[in-house]
Amino acid sequence: MGGYVFNVSQSVKLKPSFLTRLVSGGPLQVDVAANVLWQDKFSFGL
């Protein structure tokens, strides 16, 4: 799992992240997500 916070502006930050899973006998799975932080008080994600 990993991610990083990017400062888009003084009040907006973007935090993309990823999660990788590998199970024996199964395919590689990768989940990608992103959160937007507004004024360090509100978070919106997809």
PDB file of C-alpha atoms in Angstrom:
ATOM      1  CA  MET A   1       0.000   0.000   0.000  1.00  0.00           C
ATOM      2  CA  GLY A   2       1.255   3.480  -0.712  1.00  0.00           C
ATOM      3  CA  GLY A   3       0.268   7.069  -1.359  1.00  0.00           C
ATOM      4  CA  TYR A   4       1.387  10.687  -1.230  1.00  0.00           C
ATOM      5  CA  VAL A   5      -0.210  14.085  -0.500  1.00  0.00           C
ATOM      6  CA  PHE A   6       0.160  16.737  -3.214  1.00  0.00           C
ATOM      7  CA  ASN A   7      -0.531  20.401  -2.462  1.00  0.00           C
ATOM      8  CA  VAL A   8      -2.759  21.606  -5.304  1.00  0.00           C
ATOM      9  CA  SER A   9      -3.311  25.006  -3.692  1.00  0.00           C
ATOM     10  CA  GLN A  10      -3.122  26.512  -0.217  1.00  0.00           C
ATOM     11  CA  SER A  11      -6.538  25.086   0.717  1.00  0.00           C
ATOM     12  CA  VAL A  12      -6.739  21.964  -1.498  1.00  0.00           C
ATOM     13  CA  LYS A  13      -4.645  18.791  -1.269  1.00  0.00           C
ATOM     14  CA  LEU A  14      -4.822  15.659  -3.429  1.00  0.00           C
ATOM     15  CA  LYS A  15      -4.023  12.262  -1.906  1.00  0.00           C
ATOM     16  CA  PRO A  16      -3.891   9.401  -4.434  1.00  0.00           C
ATOM     17  CA  SER A  17      -3.226   5.915  -3.075  1.00  0.00           C
ATOM     18  CA  PHE A  18      -2.942   2.322  -4.230  1.00  0.00           C
ATOM     19  CA  LEU A  19      -3.244  -1.153  -2.757  1.00  0.00           C
ATOM     20  CA  THR A  20      -1.766  -4.243  -4.426  1.00  0.00           C
ATOM     21  CA  ARG A  21      -2.759  -7.815  -3.541  1.00  0.00           C
ATOM     22  CA  LEU A  22      -1.198 -11.036  -4.732  1.00  0.00           C
ATOM     23  CA  VAL A  23      -2.707 -14.336  -3.598  1.00  0.00           C
ATOM     24  CA  SER A  24      -1.199 -17.694  -4.499  1.00  0.00           C
ATOM     25  CA  GLY A  25      -3.177 -19.163  -7.376  1.00  0.00           C
ATOM     26  CA  GLY A  26      -5.026 -15.907  -8.062  1.00  0.00           C
ATOM     27  CA  PRO A  27      -4.491 -12.886 -10.262  1.00  0.00           C
ATOM     28  CA  LEU A  28      -2.695  -9.706  -9.206  1.00  0.00           C
ATOM     29  CA  GLN A  29      -5.209  -7.123  -7.948  1.00  0.00           C
ATOM     30  CA  VAL A  30      -4.568  -3.384  -7.798  1.00  0.00           C
ATOM     31  CA  ASP A  31      -6.965  -0.874  -6.197  1.00  0.00           C
ATOM     32  CA  VAL A  32      -6.478   2.817  -6.936  1.00  0.00           C
ATOM     33  CA  ALA A  33      -8.172   5.613  -4.970  1.00  0.00           C
ATOM     34  CA  ALA A  34      -7.966   9.378  -4.601  1.00  0.00           C
ATOM     35  CA  ASN A  35      -9.032  11.774  -1.866  1.00  0.00           C
ATOM     36  CA  VAL A  36      -9.307  15.543  -2.044  1.00  0.00           C
ATOM     37  CA  LEU A  37      -8.736  17.387   1.245  1.00  0.00           C
ATOM     38  CA  TRP A  38     -10.265  20.848   1.482  1.00  0.00           C
ATOM     39  CA  GLN A  39      -8.895  23.247   4.125  1.00  0.00           C
ATOM     40  CA  ASP A  40      -7.678  20.212   6.133  1.00  0.00           C
ATOM     41  CA  LYS A  41     -11.243  19.760   7.407  1.00  0.00           C
ATOM     42  CA  PHE A  42     -13.211  17.956   4.688  1.00  0.00           C
ATOM     43  CA  SER A  43     -12.302  14.931   2.606  1.00  0.00           C
ATOM     44  CA  PHE A  44     -13.914  13.727  -0.613  1.00  0.00           C
ATOM     45  CA  GLY A  45     -12.875  10.511  -2.298  1.00  0.00           C
ATOM     46  CA  LEU A  46     -13.449   8.055  -5.085  1.00  0.00           C
TER      47      LEU A  46
END
